[in-house]
Short mmCIF file of C-alpha atoms and ligand atoms in Angstrom, two decimals:
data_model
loop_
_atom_site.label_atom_id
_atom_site.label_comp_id
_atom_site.label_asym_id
_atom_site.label_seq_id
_atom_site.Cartn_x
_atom_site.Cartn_y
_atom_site.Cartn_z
CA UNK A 1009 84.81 124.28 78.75
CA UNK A 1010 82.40 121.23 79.08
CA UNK A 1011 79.60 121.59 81.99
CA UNK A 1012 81.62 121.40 85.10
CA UNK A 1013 81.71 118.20 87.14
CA UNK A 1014 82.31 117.59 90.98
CA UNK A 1015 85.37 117.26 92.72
CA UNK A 1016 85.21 113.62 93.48
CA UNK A 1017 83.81 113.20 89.76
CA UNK A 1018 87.12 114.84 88.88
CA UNK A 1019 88.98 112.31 91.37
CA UNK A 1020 87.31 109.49 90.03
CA UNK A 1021 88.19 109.76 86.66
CA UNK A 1022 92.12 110.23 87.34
CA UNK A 1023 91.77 107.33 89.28
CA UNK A 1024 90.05 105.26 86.36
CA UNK A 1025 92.97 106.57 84.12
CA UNK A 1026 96.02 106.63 86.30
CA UNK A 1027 98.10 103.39 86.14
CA UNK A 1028 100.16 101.99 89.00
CA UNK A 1029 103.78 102.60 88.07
CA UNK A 1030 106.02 100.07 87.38
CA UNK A 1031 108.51 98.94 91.09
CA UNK A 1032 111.83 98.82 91.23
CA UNK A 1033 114.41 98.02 93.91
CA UNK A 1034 116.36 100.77 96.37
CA UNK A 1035 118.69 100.21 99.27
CA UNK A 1036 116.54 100.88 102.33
CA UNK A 1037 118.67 104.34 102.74
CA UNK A 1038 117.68 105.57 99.44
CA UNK A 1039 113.91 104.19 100.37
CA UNK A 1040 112.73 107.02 102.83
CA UNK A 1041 109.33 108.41 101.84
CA UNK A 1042 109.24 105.80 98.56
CA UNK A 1043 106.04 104.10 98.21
CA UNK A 1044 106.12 100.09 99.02
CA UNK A 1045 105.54 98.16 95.89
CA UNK A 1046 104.49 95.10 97.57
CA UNK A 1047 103.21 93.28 100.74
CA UNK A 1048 106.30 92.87 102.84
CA UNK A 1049 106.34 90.09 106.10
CA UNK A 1050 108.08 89.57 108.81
CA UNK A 1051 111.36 87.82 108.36
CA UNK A 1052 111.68 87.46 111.97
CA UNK A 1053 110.45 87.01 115.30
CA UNK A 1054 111.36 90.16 117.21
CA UNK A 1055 112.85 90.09 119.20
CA UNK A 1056 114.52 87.24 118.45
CA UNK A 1057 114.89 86.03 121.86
CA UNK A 1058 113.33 86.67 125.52
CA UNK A 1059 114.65 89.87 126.14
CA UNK A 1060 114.83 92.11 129.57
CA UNK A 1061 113.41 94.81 129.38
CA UNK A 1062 115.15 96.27 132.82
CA UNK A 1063 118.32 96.10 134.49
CA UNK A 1064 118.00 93.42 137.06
CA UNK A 1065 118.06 89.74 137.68
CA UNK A 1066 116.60 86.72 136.15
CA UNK A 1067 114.42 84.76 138.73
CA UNK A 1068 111.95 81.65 138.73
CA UNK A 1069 109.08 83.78 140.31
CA UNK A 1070 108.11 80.47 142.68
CA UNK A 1071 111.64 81.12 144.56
CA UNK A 1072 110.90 84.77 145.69
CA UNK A 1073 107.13 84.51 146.33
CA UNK A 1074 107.40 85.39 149.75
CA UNK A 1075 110.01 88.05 149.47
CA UNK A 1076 109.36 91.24 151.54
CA UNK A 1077 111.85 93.56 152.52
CA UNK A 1078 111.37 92.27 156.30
CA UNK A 1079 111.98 88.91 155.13
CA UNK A 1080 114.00 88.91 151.79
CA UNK A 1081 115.12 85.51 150.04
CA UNK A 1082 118.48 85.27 148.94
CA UNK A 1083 119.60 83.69 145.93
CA UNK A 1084 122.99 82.70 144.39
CA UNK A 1085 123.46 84.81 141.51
CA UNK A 1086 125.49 82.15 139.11
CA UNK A 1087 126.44 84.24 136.40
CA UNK A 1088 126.51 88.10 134.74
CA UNK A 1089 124.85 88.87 131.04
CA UNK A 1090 124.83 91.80 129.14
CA UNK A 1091 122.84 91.97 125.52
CA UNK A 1092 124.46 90.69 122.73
CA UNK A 1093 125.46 87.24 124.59
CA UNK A 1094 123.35 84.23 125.09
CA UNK A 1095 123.71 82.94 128.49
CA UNK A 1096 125.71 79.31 129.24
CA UNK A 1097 124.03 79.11 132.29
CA UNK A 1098 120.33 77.74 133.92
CA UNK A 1099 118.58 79.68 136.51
CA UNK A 1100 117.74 76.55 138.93
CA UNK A 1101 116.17 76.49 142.44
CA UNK A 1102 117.62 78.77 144.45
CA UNK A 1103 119.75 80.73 141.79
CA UNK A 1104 119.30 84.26 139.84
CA UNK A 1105 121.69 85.46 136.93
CA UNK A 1106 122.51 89.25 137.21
CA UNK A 1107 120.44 90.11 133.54
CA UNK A 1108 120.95 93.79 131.82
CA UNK A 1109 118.46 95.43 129.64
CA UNK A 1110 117.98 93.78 126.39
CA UNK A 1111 119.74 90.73 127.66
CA UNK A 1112 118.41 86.92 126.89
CA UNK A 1113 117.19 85.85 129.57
CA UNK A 1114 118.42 82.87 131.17
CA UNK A 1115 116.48 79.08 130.55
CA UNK A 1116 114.57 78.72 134.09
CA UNK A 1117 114.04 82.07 134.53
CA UNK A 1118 110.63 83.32 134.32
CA UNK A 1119 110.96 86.87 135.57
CA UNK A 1120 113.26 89.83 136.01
CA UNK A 1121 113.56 91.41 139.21
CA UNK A 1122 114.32 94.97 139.12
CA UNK A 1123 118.26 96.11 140.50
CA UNK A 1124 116.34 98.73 143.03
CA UNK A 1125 113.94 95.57 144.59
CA UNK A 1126 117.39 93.54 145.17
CA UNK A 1127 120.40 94.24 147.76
CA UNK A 1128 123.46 92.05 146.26
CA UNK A 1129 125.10 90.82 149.10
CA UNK A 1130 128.77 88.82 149.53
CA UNK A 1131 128.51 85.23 151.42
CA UNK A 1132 131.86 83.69 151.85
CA UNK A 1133 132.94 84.56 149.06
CA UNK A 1134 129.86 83.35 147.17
CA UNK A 1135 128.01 86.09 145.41
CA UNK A 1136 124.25 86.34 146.64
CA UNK A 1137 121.15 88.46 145.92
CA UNK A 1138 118.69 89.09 148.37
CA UNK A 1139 115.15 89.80 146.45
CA UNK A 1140 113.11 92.47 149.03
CA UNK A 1141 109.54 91.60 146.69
CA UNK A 1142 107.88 89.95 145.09
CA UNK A 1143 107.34 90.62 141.32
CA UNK A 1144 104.91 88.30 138.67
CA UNK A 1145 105.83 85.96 136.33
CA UNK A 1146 107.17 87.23 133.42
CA UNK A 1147 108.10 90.58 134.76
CA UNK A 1148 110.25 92.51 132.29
CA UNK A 1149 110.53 89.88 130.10
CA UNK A 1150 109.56 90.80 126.17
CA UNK A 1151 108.73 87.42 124.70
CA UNK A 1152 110.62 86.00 121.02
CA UNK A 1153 107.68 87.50 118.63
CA UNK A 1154 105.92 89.87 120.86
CA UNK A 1155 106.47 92.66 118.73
CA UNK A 1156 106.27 90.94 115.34
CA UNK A 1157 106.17 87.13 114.28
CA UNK A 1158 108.04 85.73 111.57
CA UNK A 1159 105.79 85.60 108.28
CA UNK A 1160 103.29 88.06 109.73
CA UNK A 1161 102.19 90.91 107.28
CA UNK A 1162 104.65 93.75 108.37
CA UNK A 1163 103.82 96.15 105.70
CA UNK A 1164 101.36 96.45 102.76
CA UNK A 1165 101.47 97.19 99.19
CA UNK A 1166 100.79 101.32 98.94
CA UNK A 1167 102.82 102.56 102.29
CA UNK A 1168 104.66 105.52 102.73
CA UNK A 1169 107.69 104.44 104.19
CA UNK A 1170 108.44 107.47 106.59
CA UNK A 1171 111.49 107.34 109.19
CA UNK A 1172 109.60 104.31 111.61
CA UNK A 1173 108.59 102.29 108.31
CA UNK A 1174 112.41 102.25 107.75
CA UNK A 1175 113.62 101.35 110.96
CA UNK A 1176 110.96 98.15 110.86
CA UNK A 1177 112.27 97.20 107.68
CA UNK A 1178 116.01 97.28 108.89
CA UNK A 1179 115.27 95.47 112.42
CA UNK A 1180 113.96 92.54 110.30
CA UNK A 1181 117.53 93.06 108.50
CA UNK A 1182 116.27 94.07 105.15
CA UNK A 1183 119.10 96.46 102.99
CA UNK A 1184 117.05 96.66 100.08
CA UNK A 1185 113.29 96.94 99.28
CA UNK A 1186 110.92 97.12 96.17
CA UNK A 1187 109.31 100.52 95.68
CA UNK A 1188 107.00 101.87 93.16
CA UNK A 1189 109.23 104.36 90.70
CA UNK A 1190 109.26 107.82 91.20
CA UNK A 1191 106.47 109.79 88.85
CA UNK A 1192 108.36 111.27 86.26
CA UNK A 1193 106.28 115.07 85.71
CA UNK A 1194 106.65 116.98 82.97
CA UNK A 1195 106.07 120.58 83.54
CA UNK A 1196 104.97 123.38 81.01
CA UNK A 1197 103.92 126.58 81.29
CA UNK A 1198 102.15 128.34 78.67
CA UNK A 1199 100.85 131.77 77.93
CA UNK A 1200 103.19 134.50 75.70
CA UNK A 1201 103.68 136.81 79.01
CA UNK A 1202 104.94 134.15 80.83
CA UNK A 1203 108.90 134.78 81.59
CA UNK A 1204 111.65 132.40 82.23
CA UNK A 1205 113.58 133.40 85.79
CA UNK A 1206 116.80 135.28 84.65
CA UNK A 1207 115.39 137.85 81.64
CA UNK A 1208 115.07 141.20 82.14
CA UNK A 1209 110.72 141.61 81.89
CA UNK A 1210 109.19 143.72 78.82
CA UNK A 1211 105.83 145.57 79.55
CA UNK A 1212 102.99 143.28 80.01
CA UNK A 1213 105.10 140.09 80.75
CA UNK A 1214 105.25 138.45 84.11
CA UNK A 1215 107.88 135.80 85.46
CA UNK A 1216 106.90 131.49 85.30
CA UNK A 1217 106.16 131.26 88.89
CA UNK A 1218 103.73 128.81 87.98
CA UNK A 1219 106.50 125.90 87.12
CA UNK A 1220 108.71 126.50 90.56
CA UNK A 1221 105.44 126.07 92.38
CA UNK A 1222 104.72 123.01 91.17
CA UNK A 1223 108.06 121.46 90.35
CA UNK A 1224 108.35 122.29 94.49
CA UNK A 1225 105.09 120.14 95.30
CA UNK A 1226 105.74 117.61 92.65
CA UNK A 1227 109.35 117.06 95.20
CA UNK A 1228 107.46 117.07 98.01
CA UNK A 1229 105.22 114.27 96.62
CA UNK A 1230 108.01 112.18 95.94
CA UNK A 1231 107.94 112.73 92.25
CA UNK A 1232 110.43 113.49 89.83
CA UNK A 1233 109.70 116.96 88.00
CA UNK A 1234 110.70 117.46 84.59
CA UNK A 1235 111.53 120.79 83.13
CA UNK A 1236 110.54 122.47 80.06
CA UNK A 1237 110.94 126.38 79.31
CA UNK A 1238 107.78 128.12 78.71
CA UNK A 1239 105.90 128.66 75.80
CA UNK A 1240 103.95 131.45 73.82
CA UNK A 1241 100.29 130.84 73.05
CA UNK A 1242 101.14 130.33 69.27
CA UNK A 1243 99.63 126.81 68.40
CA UNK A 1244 102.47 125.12 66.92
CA UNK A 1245 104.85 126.35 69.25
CA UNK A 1246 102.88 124.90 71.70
CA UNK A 1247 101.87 121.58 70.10
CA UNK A 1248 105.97 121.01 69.49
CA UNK A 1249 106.44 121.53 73.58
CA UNK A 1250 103.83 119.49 74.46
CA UNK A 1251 104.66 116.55 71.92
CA UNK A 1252 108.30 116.55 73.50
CA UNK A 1253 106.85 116.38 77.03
CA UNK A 1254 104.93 113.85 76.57
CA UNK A 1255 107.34 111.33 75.44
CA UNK A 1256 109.28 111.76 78.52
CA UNK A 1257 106.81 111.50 81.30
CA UNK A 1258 104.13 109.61 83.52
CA UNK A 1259 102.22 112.44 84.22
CA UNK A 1260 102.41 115.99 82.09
CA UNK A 1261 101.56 119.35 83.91
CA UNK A 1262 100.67 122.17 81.87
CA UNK A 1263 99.76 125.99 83.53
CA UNK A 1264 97.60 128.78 81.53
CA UNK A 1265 95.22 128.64 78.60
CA UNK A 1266 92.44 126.58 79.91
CA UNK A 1267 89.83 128.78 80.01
CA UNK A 1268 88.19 130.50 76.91
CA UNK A 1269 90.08 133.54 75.96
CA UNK A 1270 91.11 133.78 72.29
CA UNK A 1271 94.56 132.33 73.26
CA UNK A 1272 93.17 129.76 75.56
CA UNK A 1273 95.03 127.06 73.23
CA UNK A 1274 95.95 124.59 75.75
CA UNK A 1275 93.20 121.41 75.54
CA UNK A 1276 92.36 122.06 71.30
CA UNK A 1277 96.50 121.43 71.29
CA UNK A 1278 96.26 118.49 73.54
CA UNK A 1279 93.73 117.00 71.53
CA UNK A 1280 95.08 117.34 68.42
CA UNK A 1281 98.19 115.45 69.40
CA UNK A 1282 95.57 112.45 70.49
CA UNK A 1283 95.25 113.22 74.10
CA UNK A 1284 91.37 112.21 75.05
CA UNK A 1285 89.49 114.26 77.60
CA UNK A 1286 88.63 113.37 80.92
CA UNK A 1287 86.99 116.18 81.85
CA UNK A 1288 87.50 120.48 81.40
CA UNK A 1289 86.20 122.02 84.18
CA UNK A 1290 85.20 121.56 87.84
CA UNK A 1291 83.53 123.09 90.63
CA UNK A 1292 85.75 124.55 92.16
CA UNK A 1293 87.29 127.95 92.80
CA UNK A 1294 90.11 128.81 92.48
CA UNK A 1295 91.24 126.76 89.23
CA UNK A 1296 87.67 126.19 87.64
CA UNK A 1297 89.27 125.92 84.08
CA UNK A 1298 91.08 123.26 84.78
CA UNK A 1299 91.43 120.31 81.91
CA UNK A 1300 92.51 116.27 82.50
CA UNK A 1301 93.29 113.91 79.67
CA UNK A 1302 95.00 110.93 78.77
CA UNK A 1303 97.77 110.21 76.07
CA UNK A 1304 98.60 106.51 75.80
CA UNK A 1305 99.26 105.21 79.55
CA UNK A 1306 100.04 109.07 80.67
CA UNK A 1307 98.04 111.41 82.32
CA UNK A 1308 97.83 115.13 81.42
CA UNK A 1309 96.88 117.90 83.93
CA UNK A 1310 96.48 121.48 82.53
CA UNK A 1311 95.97 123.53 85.36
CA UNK A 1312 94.51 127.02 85.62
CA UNK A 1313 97.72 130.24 84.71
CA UNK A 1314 96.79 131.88 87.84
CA UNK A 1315 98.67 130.93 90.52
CA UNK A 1316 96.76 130.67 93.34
CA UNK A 1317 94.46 128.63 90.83
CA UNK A 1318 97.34 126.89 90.29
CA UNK A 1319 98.17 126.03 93.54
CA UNK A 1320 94.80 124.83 94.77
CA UNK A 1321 94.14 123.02 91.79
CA UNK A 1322 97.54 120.99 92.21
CA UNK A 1323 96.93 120.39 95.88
CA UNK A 1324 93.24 118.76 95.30
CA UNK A 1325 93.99 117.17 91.32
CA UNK A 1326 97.60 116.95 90.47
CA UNK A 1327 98.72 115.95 94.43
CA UNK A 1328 95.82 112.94 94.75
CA UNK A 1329 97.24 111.92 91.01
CA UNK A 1330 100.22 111.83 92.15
CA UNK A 1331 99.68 109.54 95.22
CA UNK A 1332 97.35 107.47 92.63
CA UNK A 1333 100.53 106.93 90.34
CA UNK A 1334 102.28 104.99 93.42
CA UNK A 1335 98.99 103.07 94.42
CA UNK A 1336 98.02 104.88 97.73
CA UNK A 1337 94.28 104.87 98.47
CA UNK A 1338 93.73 107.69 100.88
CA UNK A 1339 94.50 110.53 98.55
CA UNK A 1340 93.01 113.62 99.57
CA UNK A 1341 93.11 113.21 103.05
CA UNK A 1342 90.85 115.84 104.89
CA UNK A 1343 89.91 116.56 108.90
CA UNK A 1344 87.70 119.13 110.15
CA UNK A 1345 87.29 122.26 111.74
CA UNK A 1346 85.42 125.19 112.65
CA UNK A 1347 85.40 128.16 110.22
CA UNK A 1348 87.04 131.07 111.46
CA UNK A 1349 86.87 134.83 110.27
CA UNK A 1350 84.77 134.01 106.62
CA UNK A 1351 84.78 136.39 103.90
CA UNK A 1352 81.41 138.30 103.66
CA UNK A 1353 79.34 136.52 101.57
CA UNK A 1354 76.33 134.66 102.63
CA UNK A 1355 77.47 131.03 100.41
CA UNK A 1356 79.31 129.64 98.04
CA UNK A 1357 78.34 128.97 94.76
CA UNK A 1358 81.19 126.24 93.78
CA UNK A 1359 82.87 124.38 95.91
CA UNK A 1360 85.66 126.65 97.16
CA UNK A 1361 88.21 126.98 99.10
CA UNK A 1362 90.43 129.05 101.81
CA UNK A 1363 93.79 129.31 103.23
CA UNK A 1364 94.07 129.70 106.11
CA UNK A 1365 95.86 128.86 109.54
CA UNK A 1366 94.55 126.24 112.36
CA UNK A 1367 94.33 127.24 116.10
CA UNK A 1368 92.82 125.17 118.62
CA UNK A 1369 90.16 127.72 120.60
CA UNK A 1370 87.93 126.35 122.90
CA UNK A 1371 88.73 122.61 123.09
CA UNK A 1372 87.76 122.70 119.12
CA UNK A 1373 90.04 123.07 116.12
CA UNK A 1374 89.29 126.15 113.82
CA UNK A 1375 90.52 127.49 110.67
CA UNK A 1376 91.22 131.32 110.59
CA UNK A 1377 90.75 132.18 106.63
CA UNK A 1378 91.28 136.03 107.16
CA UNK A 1379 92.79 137.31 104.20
CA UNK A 1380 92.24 137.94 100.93
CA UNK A 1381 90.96 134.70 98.41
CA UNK A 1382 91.68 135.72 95.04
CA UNK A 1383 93.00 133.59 92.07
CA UNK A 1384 95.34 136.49 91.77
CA UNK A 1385 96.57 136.51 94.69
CA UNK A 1386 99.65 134.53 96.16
CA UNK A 1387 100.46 136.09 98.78
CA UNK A 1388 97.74 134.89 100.96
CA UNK A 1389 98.99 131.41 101.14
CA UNK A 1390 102.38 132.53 102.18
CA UNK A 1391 102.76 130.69 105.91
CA UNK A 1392 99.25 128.90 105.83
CA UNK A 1393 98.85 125.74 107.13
CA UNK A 1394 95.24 124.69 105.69
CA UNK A 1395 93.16 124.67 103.03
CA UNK A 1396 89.65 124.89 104.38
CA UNK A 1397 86.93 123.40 101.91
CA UNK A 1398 83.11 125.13 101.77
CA UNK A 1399 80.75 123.28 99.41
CA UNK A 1400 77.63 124.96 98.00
CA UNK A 1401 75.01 123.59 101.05
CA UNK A 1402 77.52 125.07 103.69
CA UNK A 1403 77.04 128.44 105.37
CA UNK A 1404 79.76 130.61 104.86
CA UNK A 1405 79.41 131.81 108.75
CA UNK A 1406 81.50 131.68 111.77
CA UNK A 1407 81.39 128.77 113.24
CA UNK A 1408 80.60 125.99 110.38
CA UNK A 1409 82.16 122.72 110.52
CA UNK A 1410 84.54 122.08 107.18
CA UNK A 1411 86.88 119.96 105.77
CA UNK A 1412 90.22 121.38 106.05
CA UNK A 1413 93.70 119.52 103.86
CA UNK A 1414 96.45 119.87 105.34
CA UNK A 1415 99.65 122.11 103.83
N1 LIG B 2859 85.14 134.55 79.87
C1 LIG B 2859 85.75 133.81 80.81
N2 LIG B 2859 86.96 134.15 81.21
C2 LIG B 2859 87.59 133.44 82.14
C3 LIG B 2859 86.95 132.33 82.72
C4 LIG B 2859 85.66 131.97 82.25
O1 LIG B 2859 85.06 130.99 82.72
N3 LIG B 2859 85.12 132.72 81.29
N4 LIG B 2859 87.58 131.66 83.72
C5 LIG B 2859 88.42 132.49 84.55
C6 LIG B 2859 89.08 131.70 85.53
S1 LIG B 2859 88.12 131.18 86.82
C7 LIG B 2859 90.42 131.46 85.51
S2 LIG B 2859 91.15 130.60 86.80
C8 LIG B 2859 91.27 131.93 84.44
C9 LIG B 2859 92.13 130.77 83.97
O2 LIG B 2859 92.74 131.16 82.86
P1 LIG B 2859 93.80 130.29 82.11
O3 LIG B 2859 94.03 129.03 82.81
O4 LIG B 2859 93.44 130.23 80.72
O5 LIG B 2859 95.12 131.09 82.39
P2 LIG B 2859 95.74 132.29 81.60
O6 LIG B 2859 94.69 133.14 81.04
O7 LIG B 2859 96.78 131.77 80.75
O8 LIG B 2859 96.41 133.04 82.83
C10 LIG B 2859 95.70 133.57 83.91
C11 LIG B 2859 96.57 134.55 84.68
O9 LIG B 2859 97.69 133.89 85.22
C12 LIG B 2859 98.91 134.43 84.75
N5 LIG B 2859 99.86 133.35 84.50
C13 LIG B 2859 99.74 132.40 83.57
N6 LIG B 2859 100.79 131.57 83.61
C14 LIG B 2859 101.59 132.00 84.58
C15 LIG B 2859 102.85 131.55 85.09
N7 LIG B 2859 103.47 130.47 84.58
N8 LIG B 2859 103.39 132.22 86.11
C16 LIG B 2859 102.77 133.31 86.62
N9 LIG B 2859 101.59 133.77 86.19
C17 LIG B 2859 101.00 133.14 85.17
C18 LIG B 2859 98.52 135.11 83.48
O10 LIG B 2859 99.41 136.11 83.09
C19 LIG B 2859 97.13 135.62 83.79
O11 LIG B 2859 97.23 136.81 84.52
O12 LIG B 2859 90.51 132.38 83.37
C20 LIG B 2859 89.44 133.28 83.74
N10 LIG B 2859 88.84 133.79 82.57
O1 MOO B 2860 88.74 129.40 88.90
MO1 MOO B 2860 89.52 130.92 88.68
O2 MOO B 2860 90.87 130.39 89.52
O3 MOO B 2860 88.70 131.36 90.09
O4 MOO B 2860 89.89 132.61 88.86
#
């Protein structure tokens, strides 16, 4: 291991090596959670007409501005529209036109008057409205281009597009939309105990829970995971599994033999395949060990064997990569809260962290990280909701304010 670097030392240098995968084009219902591979405007004004926004009719405000309930003025309503239909007709002195929500509204007409403000009323076989108030101009009327104007930036380069991002996209009537391709992520596990799912276990051999873990959070990222058995810690075994990963990835994952056992093989391996180091170690606990390199235009991550080392170092390294390969900025999102129930130490030495579960106590937001914090232990995470962060000048105490991700 090389003398351990920061976190954001760690972040940086991902970012210098982690290129901005190529885009390619998806029908918007294939596009949900995809990353936007370009700036995307405004097709059209919407709406795409003056709209109502109530059920009512379509005045000119100077007709009814005396209307009271005492004294109502009466109009002639000339014609009915619902939405979907432009109207034929002009609202002139004198006349309304009976206007449903979402509705054009009429030319002349310069506000809608609410149905429960009117009293529709039959004269001779005229139809009539009486108007009992008076409302402004441009009362329930959404203007063409109030909520977006053609050619206006509707979307930038880097956005997740989540279920509202969509719906944008289709009201300005685009099926199809460039994306940045899915990271492809080659997972290995390494370490001779390490057992694939599905074989019975021999003594001193554990099963891969390392590669479900993160082939799960690589999905949740939006990335494609790649499989690959496990290996043994024999160094040409390994070299062969890691050769054939990397020719079919953007990013390769390996778990186990970063640290400096005997059969700690994983970054000599790398580096004798030509994979350059970006850095082996970080402050941080769980997953100190962890290694970063680069192979051609690919990253490699070689993450700590234990799991919960595993875990943590995926959600602060491999997860940020990850949002880096589809050209997001904000990629370790944090927020903060109060510590809540510390472990018994006075601080932390590395930069470490906790699960743990947010409650709101107080009018303040804390994080409860009762439980047990050991890179061998899984367990603990099961059900969290939070990852609270404690950096050496913080006081592991009730009460201090740190920066929590969110699971
Ligand atoms: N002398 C030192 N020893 C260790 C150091 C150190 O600085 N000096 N660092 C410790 C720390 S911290 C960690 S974290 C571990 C990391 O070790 P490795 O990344 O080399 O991981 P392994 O030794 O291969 O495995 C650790 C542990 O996890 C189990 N494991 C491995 N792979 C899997 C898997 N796919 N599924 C489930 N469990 C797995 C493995 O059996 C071990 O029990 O090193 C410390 N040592
Ligand atoms: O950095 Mo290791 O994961 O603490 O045991």
């Amino acid at each position: 291991m090389d003398a351990l670097i920061a976190i954001e030392e760690a972040l940086r240098r991902l970012r210098s090596a982690a290129r901005i995968l190529p885009a390619q084009t998806v029908p918007l219902d294939e596009a949900f959670l995809r990353v936007l591979a370009n700036d995307v405007h405004a097709l059209l004004d919407v709406p795409h007409y003056d709209r109502a926004m109530l059920d009512g009719y379509a005045v000119k405000v100077e007709d009814i501005a005396h209307a009271t309930r005492e004294q109502p003025v009466e109009l002639k309503v000339i014609a009915t529209v619902g939405a979907g239909k432009m109207p034929e007709v002009r609202v002139t002195q004198g006349t309304a036109v009976r206007t449903m929500t979402g509705a054009p509204i009429a030319h002349g007409a310069d506000a809608i008057v609410r149905f429960e403000y009117t009293k529709e009323v039959a004269r001779g076989g005229e139809r009539m409205v009486q108007v009992l108030r008076v409302v402004p101009k441009s009362e329930a009327i959404q203007e063409q281009g109030h909520d977006i104007g053609a050619g206006e930036l509707l979307l930038a380069a880097g956005t997740e597009l989540g279920a509202i991002e969509i719906a944008v996209l289709a009201a300005q009537g685009y099926d199809s939309v460039q994306v940045i391709q899915k990271p492809r992520v080659a997972i290995v596990a390494t370490g001779s105990e390490v057992t694939p799912l599905g074989q019975m276990l021999q003594p001193g051999q554990l099963y891969n829970s390392n590669t479900p873990l993160i082939r799960a959070l690589v999905t949740k990222a939006g990335g494609t995971a790649v499989v690959f058995p496990p290996v043994g810690d024999e160094p040409e075994k390994l070299k062969e599994r890691l050769q054939e990963a990397l020719t079919v990835c953007d990013i390769l994952v390996t778990t186990g033999g970063v640290s400096v056992g005997d059969y700690d093989l994983t970054p000599m391996v790398l580096e004798q395949l030509g994979v350059k180091r970006l850095f082996w170690g970080v402050w941080m606990r769980p997953g100190t060990p962890v290694y970063a390199g680069t192979y051609e235009d690919r990253v490699v991550l070689s993450l700590s064997g234990n799991p919960a080392a595993a875990f943590v170092n995926s959600l602060v390294l491999l997860m940020p990569l990850l949002k880096m390969a589809v050209g997001q900025k904000d990629v370790l999102p944090t927020v903060k809260a109060r510590l809540k129930n510390p472990p018994h130490k006075r601080q932390v030495k590395h930069t470490r962290f906790f699960a743990g579960n947010l409650v709101y106590l107080d009018n303040e937001w804390w994080i409860d990280v009762s439980g047990e914090h050991s890179s061998g232990v899984m367990t603990n995470f099961i059900g969290k909701t939070a990852l609270a962060r404690l950096d050496a000048e913080d006081e592991l105490v009730e009460g201090t304010l740190v920066s929590v991700i969110l699971l």
